[in-house]
Coordinates of C-alpha atoms (C1' of nucleotides) in Angstrom, one line a residue:
Chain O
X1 CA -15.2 39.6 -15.7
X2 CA -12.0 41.0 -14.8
X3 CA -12.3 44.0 -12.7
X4 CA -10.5 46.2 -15.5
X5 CA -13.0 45.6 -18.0
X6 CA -15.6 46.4 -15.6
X7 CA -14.6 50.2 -15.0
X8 CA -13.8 50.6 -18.8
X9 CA -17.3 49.7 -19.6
X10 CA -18.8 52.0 -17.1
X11 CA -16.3 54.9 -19.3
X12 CA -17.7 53.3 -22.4
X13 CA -21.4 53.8 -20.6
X14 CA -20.8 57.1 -19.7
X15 CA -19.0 58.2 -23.3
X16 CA -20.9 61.3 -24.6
X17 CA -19.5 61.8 -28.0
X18 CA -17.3 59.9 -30.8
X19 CA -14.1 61.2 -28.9
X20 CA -14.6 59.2 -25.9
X21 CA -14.7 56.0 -27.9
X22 CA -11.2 56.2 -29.0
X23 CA -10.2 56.9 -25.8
X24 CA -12.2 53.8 -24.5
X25 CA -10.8 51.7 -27.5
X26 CA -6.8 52.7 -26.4
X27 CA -7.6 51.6 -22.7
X28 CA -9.2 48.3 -23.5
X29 CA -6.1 47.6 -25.5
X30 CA -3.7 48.4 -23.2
X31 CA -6.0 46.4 -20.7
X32 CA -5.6 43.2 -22.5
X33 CA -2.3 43.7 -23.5
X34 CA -3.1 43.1 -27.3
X35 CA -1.8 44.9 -30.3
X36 CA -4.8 46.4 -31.9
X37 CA -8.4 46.6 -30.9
X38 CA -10.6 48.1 -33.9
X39 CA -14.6 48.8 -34.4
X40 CA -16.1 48.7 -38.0
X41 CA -19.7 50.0 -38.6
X42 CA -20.0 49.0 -42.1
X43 CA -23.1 50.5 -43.7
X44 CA -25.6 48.6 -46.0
X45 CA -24.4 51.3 -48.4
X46 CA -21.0 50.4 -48.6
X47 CA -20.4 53.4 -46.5
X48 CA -18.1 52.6 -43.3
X49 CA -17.2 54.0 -40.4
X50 CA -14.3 52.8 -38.0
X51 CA -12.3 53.6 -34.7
X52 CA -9.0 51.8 -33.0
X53 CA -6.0 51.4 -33.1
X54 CA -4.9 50.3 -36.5
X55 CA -2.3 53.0 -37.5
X56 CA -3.5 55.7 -39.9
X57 CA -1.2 54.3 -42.6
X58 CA -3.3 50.8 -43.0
X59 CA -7.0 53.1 -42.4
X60 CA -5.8 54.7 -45.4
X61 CA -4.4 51.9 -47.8
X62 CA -7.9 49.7 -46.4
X63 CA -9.6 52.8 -48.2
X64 CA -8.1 53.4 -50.9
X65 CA -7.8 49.4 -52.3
X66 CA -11.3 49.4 -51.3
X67 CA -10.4 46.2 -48.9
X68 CA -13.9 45.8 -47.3
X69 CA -15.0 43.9 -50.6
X70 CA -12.3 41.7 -50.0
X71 CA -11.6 41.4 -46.4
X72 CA -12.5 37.5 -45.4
X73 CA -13.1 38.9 -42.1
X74 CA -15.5 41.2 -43.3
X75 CA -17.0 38.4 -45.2
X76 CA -16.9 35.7 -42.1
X77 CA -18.6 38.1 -39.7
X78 CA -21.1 38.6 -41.8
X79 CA -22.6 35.3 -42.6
X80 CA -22.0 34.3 -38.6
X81 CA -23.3 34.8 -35.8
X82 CA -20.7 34.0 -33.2
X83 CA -17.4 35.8 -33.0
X84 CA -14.4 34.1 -35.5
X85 CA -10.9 33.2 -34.9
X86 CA -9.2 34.5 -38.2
X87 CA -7.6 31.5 -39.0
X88 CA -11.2 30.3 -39.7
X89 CA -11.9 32.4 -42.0
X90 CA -10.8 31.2 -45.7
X91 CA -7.6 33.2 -47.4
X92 CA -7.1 31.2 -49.8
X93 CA -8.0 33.4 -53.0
X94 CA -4.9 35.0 -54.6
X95 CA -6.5 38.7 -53.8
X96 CA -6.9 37.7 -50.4
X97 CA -3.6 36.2 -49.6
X98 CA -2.5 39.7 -51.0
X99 CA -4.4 41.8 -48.8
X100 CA -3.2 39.6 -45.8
X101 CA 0.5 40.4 -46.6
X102 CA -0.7 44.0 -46.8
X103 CA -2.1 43.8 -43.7
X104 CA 0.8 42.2 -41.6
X105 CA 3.4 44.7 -43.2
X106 CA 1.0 47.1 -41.8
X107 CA 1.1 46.3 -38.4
X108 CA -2.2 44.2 -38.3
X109 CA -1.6 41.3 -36.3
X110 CA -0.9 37.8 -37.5
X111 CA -4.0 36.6 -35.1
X112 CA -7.3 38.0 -35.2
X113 CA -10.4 38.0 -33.2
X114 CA -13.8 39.4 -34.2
X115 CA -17.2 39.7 -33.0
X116 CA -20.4 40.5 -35.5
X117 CA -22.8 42.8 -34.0
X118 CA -26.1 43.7 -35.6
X119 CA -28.8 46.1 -34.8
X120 CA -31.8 47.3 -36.2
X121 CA -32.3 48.3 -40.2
X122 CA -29.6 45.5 -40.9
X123 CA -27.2 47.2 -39.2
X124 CA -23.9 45.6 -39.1
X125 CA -20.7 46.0 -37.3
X126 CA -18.0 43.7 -35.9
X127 CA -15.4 44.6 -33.3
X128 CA -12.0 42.8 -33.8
X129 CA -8.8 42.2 -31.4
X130 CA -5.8 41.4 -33.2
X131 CA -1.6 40.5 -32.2
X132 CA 0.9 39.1 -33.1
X133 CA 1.0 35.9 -31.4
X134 CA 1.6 31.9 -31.6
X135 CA -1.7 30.0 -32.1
X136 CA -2.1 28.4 -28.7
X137 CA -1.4 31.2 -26.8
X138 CA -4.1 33.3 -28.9
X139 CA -6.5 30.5 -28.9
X140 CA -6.3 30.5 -25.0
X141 CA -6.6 34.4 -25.0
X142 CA -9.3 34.5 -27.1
X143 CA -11.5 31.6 -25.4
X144 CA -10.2 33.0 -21.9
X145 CA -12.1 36.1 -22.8
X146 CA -14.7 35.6 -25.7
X147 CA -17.7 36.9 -23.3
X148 CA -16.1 39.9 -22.3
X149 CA -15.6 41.1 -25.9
X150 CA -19.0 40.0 -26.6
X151 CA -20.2 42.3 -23.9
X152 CA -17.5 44.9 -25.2
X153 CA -18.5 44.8 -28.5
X154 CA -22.2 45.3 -27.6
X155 CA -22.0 48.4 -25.5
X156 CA -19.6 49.9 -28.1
X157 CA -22.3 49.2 -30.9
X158 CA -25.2 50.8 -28.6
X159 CA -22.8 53.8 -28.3
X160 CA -21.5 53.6 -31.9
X161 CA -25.7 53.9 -32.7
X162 CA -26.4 56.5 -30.2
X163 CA -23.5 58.9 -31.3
X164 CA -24.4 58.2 -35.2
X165 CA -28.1 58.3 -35.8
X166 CA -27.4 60.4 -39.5
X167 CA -25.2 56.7 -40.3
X168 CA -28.0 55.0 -40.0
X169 CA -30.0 54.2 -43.5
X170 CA -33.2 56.7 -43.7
X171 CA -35.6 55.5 -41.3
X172 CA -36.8 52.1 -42.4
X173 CA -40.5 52.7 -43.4
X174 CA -42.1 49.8 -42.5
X175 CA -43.8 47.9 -45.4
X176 CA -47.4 46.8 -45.4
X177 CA -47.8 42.5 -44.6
X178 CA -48.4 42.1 -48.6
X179 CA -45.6 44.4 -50.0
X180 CA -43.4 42.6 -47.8
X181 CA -45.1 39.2 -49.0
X182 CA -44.5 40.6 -52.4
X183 CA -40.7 41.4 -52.3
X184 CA -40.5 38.1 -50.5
X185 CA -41.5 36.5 -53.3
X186 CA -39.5 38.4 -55.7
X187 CA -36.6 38.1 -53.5
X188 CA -36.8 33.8 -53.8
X189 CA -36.9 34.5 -57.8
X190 CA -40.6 34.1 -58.9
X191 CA -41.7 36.7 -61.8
X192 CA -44.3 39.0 -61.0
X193 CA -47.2 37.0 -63.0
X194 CA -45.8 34.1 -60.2
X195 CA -46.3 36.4 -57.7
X196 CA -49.5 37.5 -58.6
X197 CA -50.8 34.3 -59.3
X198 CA -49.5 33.3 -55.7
X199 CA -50.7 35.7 -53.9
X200 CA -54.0 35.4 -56.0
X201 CA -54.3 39.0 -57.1
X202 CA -54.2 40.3 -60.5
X203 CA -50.8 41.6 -61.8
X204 CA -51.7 44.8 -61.7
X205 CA -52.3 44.7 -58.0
X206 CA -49.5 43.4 -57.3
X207 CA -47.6 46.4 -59.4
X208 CA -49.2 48.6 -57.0
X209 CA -47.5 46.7 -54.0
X210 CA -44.3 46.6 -56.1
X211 CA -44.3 50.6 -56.2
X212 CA -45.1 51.3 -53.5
X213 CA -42.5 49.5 -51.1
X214 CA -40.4 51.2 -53.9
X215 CA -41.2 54.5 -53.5
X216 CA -41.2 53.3 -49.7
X217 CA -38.0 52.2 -49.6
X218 CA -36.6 55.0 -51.9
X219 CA -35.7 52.4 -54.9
X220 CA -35.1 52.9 -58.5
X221 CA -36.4 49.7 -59.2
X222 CA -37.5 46.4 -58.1
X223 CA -34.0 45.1 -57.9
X224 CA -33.2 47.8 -56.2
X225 CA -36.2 47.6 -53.6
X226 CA -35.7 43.9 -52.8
X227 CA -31.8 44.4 -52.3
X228 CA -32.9 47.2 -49.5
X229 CA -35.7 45.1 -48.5
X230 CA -33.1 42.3 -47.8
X231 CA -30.6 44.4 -46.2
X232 CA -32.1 46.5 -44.1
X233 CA -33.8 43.0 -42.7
X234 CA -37.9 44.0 -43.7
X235 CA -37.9 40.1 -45.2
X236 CA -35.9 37.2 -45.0
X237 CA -34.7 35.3 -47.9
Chain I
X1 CA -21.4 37.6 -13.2
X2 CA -23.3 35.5 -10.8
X3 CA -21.8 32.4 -9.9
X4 CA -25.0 30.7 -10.6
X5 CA -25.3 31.9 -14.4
X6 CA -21.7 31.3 -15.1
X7 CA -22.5 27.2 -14.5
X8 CA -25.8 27.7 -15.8
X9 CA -24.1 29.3 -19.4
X10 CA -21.4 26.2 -19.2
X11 CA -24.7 23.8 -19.5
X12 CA -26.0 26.3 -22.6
X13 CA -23.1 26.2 -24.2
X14 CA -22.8 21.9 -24.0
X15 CA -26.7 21.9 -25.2
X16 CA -27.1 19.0 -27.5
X17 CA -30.4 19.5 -28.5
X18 CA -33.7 22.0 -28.0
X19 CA -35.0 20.2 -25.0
X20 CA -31.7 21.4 -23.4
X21 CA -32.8 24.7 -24.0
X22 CA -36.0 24.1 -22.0
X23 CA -33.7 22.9 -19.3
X24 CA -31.5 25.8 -19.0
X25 CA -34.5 28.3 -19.6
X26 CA -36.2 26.7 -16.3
X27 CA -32.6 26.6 -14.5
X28 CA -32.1 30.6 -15.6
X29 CA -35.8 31.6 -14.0
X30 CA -34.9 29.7 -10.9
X31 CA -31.9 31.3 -10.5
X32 CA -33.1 34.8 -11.2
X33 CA -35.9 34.1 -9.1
X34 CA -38.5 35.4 -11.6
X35 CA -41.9 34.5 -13.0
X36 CA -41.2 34.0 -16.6
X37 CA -38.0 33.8 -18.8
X38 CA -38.5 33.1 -22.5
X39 CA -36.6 32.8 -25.7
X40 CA -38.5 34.1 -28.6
X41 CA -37.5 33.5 -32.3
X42 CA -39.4 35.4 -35.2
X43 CA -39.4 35.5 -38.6
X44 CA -40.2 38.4 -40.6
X45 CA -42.9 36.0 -42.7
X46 CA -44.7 36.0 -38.7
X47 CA -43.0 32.4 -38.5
X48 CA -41.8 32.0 -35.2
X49 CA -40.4 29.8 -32.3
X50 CA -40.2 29.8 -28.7
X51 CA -39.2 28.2 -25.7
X52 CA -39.5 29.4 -22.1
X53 CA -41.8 28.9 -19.1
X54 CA -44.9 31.1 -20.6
X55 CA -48.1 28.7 -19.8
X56 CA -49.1 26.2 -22.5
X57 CA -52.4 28.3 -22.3
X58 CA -50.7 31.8 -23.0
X59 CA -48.5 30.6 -25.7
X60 CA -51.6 28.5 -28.0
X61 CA -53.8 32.1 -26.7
X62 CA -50.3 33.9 -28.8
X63 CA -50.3 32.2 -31.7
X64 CA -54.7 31.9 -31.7
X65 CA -54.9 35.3 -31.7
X66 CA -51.9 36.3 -33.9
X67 CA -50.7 38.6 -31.1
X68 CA -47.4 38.4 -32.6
X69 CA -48.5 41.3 -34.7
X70 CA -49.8 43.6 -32.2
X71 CA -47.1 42.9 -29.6
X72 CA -45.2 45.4 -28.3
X73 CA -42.6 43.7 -27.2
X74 CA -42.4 42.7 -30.4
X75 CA -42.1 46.2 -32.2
X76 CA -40.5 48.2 -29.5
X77 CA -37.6 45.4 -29.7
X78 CA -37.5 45.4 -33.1
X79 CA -36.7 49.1 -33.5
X80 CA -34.2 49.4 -30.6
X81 CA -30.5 47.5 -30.0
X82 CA -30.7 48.1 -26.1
X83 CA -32.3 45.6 -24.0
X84 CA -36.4 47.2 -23.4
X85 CA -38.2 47.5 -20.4
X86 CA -41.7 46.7 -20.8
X87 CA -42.5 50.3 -19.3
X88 CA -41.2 52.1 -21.8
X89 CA -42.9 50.8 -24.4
X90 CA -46.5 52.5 -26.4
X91 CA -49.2 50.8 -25.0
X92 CA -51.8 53.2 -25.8
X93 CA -53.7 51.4 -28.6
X94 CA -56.8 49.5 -27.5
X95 CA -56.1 46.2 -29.2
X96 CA -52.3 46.5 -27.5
X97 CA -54.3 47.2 -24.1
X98 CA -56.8 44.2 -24.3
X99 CA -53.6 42.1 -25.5
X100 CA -52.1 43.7 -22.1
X101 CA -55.1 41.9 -20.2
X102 CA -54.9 38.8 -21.7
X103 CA -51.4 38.8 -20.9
X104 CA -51.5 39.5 -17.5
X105 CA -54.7 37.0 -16.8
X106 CA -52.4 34.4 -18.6
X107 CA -50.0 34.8 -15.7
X108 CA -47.2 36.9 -17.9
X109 CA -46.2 39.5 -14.7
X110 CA -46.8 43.0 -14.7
X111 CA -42.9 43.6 -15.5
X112 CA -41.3 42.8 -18.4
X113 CA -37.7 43.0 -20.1
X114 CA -36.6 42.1 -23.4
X115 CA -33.2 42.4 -25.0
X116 CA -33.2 41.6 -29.1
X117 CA -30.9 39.9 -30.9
X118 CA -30.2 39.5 -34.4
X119 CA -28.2 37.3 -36.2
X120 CA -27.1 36.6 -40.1
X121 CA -29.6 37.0 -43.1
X122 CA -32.3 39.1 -40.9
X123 CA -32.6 36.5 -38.1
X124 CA -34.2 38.4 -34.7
X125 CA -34.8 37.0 -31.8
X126 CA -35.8 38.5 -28.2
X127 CA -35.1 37.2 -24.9
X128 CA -37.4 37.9 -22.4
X129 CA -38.0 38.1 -18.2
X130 CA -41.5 38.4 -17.1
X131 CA -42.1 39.2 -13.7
X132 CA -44.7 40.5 -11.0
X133 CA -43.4 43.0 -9.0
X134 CA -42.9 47.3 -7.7
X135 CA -41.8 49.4 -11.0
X136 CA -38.6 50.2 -8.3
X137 CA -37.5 46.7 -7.4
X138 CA -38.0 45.6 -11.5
X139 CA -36.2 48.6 -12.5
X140 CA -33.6 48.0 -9.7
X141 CA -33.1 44.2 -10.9
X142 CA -33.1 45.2 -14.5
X143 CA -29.4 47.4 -13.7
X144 CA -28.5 44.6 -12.2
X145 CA -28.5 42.0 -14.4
X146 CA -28.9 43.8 -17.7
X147 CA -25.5 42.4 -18.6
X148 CA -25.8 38.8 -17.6
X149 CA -29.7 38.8 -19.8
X150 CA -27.4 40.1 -22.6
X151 CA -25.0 37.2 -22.5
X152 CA -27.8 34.7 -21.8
X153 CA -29.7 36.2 -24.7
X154 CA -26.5 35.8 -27.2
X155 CA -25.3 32.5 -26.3
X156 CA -29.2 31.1 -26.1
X157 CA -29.5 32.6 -29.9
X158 CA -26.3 30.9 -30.7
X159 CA -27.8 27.4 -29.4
X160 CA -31.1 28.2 -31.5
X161 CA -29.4 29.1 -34.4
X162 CA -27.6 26.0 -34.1
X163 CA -30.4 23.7 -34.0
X164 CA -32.0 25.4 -36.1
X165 CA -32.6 22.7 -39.4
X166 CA -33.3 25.8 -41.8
X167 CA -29.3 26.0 -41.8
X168 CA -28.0 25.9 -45.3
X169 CA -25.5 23.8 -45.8
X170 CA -24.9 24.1 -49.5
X171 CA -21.4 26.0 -49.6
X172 CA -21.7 29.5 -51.3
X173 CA -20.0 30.0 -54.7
X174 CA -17.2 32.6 -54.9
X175 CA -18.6 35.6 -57.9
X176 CA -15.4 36.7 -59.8
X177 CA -14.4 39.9 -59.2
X178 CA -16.3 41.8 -62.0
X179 CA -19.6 39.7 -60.9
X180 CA -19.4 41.2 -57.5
X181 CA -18.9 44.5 -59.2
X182 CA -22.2 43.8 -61.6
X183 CA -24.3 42.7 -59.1
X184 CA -23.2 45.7 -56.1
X185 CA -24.4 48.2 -58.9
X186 CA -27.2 46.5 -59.7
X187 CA -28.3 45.9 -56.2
X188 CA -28.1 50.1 -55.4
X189 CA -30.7 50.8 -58.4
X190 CA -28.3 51.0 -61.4
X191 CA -29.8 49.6 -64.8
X192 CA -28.0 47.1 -66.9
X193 CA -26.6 50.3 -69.1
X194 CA -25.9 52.5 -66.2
X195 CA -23.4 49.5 -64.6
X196 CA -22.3 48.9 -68.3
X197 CA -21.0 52.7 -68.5
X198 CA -19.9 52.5 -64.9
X199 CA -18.0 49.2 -65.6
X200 CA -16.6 50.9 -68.7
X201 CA -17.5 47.5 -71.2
X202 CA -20.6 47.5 -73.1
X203 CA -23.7 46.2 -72.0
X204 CA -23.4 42.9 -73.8
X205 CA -20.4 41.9 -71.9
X206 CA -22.2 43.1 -68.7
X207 CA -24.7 40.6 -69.5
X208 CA -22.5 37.7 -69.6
X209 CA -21.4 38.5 -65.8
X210 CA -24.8 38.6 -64.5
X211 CA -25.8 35.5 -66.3
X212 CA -22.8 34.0 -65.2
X213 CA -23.7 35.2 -61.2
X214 CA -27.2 34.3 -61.9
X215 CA -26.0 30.8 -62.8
X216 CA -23.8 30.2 -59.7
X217 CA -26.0 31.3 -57.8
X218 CA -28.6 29.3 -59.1
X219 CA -30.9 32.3 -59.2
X220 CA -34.3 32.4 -61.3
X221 CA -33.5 36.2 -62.7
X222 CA -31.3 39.2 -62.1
X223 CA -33.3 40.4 -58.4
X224 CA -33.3 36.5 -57.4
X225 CA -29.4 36.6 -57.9
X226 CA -28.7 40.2 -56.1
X227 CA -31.0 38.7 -53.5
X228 CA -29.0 35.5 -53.1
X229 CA -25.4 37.4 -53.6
X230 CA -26.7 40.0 -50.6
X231 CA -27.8 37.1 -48.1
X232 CA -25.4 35.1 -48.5
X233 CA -23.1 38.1 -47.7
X234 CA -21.1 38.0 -51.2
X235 CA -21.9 41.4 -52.1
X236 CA -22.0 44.4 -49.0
X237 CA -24.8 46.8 -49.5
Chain B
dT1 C1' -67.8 60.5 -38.1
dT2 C1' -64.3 61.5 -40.9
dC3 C1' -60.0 60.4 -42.6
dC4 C1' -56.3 57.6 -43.9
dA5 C1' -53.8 53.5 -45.1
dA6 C1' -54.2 49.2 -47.0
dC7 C1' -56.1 46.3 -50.5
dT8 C1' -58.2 45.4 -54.7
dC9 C1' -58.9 46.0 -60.0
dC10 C1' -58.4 48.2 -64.9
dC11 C1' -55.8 50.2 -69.7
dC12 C1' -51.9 51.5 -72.6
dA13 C1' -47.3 52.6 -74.5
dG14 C1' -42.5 52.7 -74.0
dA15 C1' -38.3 51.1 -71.7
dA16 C1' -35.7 47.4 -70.0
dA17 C1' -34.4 42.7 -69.3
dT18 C1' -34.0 37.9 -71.0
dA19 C1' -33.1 33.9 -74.3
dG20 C1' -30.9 32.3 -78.1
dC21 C1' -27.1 32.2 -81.3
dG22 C1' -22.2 33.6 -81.6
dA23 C1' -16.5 35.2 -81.3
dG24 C1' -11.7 35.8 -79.4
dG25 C1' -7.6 36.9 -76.1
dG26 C1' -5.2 36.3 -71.5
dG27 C1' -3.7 33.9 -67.5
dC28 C1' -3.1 30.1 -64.3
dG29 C1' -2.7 25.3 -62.8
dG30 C1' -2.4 20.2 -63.9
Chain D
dC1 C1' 0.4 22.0 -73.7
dC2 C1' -4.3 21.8 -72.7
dG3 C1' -8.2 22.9 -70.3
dC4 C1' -10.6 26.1 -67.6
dC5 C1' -12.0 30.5 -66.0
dC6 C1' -12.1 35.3 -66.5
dC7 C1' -12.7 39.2 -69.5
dT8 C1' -14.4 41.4 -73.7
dC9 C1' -17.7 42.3 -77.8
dG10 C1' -21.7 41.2 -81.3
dC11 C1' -26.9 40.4 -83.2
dT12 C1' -32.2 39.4 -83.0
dA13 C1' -36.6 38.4 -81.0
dT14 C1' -39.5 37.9 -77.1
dT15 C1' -40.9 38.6 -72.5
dT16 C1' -41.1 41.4 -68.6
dC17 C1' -41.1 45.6 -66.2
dT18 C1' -42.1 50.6 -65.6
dG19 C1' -44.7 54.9 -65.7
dG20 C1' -48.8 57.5 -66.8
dG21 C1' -53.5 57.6 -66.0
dG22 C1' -58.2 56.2 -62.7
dA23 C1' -61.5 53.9 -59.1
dG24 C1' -63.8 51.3 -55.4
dT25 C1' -63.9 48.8 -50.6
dT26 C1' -62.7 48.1 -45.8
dG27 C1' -61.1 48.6 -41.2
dG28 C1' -58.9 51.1 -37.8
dA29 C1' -57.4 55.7 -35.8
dA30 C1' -58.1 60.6 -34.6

DNA sequence: TTCCAACTCCCCAGAAATAGCGAGGGGCGG
DNA sequence: CCGCCCCTCGCTATTTCTGGGGAGTTGGAA
């Protein structure tokens, strides 16, 4: 680990309120000489919440054309585990290739390099370094220091948790083994006589399961208590 | 970083296969100088794989007496982002306490510390080192390699993840715009009419977009699909 | 012991979703 | 130009889900 890095972590340990994270984000950039360095905690409600260096200007326009359903990066980061190279990520849908010309004209650099980072309650966020740059030369800057933004990216998560409990959905209840065997189930499709019949238990019992991991979760419905269930990581589908 | 674990990460990160992983496990405990070091994969349906250098005896013991769902390591990991020492777990229950016992007479030290990880579509796994020793010198060796555990414990997740057969290799289908629409209101608790008047079209036409999604998705009814569309990250929550 | 949470079962009526037929206009790429 | 996908709207009948009741057992925690 460079020996730059290494003091700005121990900042980003010591940071005691949102502020301090800016300020932590600006000197990792200017460490690694790059032209933006940008964390995005986006909620499972849709809800996000950001910090870096991306001009005001592009926060904005992101915002207001409601770019996160779009944004491939978005997208790649969250179906992978392991941090992307942007030219990995697909931009080939006409929308897409719109918001990328959107993004360069607003500073965002031509390369891109984001790490996925997930905690508890299906939290997500990703932390992303991006320049303007020829493809070798980001390729070897990215693989010269993957780990340390993997590191980076960590610590500023646990902080980005610490300083933002209210951000985080209502505490998960925890559902009881067969209302999460029961939104399993109708997560993977089956009706609720299927369910019922699977689980061998009359229908009516399983109703009971289904309201109350409802009423748990705060759902209007079963639909809506299985897409909570999912996100928020009580089953796996 | 430790000169060691640096060579030791190069030979996780060329793994081939999972009896690599039992390789580099054995390597890591060596090289830390510790008891026990173990990878821990669970699923929320109490599926789970591991590999480390817990006794054949413990591990069958584990799975005997369904510990899994007792286990504080387990819990307390779930629940937190930051890597957990054993100690500041709850180990007040009796049936946690007697699992304590076991644990301990099965050779698992005194000391413990876990960091979580999680990766796409609620995957959580935990990365462990078990070892006998002082609460001062454990706590003192904790600090010190609390970040090289947290590299270890991502790039080992990646390898698992990897391997792991469950992968799905069928390539998602893209939802036109107004399908992603459908299903996101459907998927926070909206009914079919509410997303019709939210949509602005009548409900009819709504119905064609989720029949569509259901169809690309190949989903069974309208929860299957948000289901599928929120896993496979097509829809943000 | 006492209490609580989880699990199990039952009825009924009204609301919502699904399955099956349709129809037509607009835009984009081969 | 034609085909394909996206967007929009219509009807009817059937199945499924939801919301309102109530009731008993069990096992673990306070």
């Amino acid at each position: 680990m460079t020996p730059g890095v290494e003091t700005i972590l121990e900042d980003l340990e010591h940071a005691t309120g949102v502020e301090d994270l800016q300020q932590v984000i600006q000197a990792l950039r200017d460490h690694f000489g790059v032209d933006h360095m940008v964390y995005h905690w986006v909620n499972s409600d849709g809800d996000q919440y950001g910090c870096g260096t991306y001009s005001d200007a592009w926060v904005a326009r992101y915002l207001e054309k409601d770019y996160l359903k779009i944004d491939p990066v978005v997208y790649g980061c969250y179906q992978r585990f392991h941090p992307v190279d942007w030219k990995r990520l697909d931009w080939s849908s006409r929308a897409v290739r719109q918001f990328q010309v959107d993004a360069i004209e607003h500073g965002v650099g031509n390369q891109g390099y984001s790490v996925p980072v997930r905690g508890p309650n299906g939290q997500f966020a990703m932390f992303t370094v991006s320049h303007n740059a020829e493809d070798d030369a980001w390729a070897a800057f990215a693989e010269t220091n993957r780990r340390d933004l993997i590191l980076i990216a960590y610590f500023f998560n646990q902080k980005a948790l610490e300083f933002e409990p209210g951000r985080r959905p209502e505490q998960t209840p925890s559902l009881s083994p067969r209302e999460v065997e029961a939104m399993t189930f109708l997560a993977i499709g089956y009706s609720r006589a299927q369910v019922a019949q699977t689980l061998s238990i009359s229908e009516h019992t399983l109703r009971v399961y289904i309201e109350s991991a409802r009423f748990k979760l705060g759902a209007q419905n079963t639909t809506h208590a299985v897409a909570r269930a999912i996100s928020r990581g009580l089953i796996v589908v």
